[in-house]
Every structure is written in C-alpha cells, then in structure tokens.
Amino acid sequence: MRFKVVIVYDPEYNGYVVDVPELVGCMSQGKTIDEALDNIKDAIRGWIEVEKKHGRFEVFEEKEVFLGEVTV
C-alpha cells in the first residue's frame, strides 16, 4: 500500500516530524528525513495492525492531495 506523508522540520526537536493524513493519528519522527521515513513505515505497519486487531481496518483508496502555501 502507498500512503502520502507530510514531512515538516521541527526546530524544537531538531529533526523531522512525519504525518500520514489518511491514517488519523499515525505520526513519527527522526533526526534526518531518511530516519523519519524509516520510522513512519514502522508506525504505519503498527497502526494497521492495531486497526485490524480491533476490526476497524478498511482498504484505503488513494486520495488526491493538494499541497499549497499561504502567507499571512
């Protein structure tokens, strides 16, 4: 399965935080982007395992995602 992820640098953590918008609450982090991506793969596997265990897992259809930026 493929999931889109959002990667944001967190200066307080001094590393990267990764969120999976399609999997509510599925997040991870790492000091480098590569480490953060490795960690989110483990987090996704764990998230899916827990959802299956509780009978809540559904096959997800890939959603179209738009990424933009605004200045306020």
PDB file of C-alpha atoms in Angstrom, residues 2 6 29 46 52 54:
ATOM      1  CA  ARG A   2       1.113   3.517  -0.712  1.00  0.00           C
ATOM      2  CA  VAL A   6       3.704  15.204   5.156  1.00  0.00           C
ATOM      3  CA  GLN A  29       9.813  11.473  13.678  1.00  0.00           C
ATOM      4  CA  GLY A  46       1.790  -0.786  13.682  1.00  0.00           C
ATOM      5  CA  LYS A  52      -7.068  -4.876  12.122  1.00  0.00           C
ATOM      6  CA  HIS A  54      -9.940  -4.049  16.584  1.00  0.00           C
TER       7      HIS A  54
END
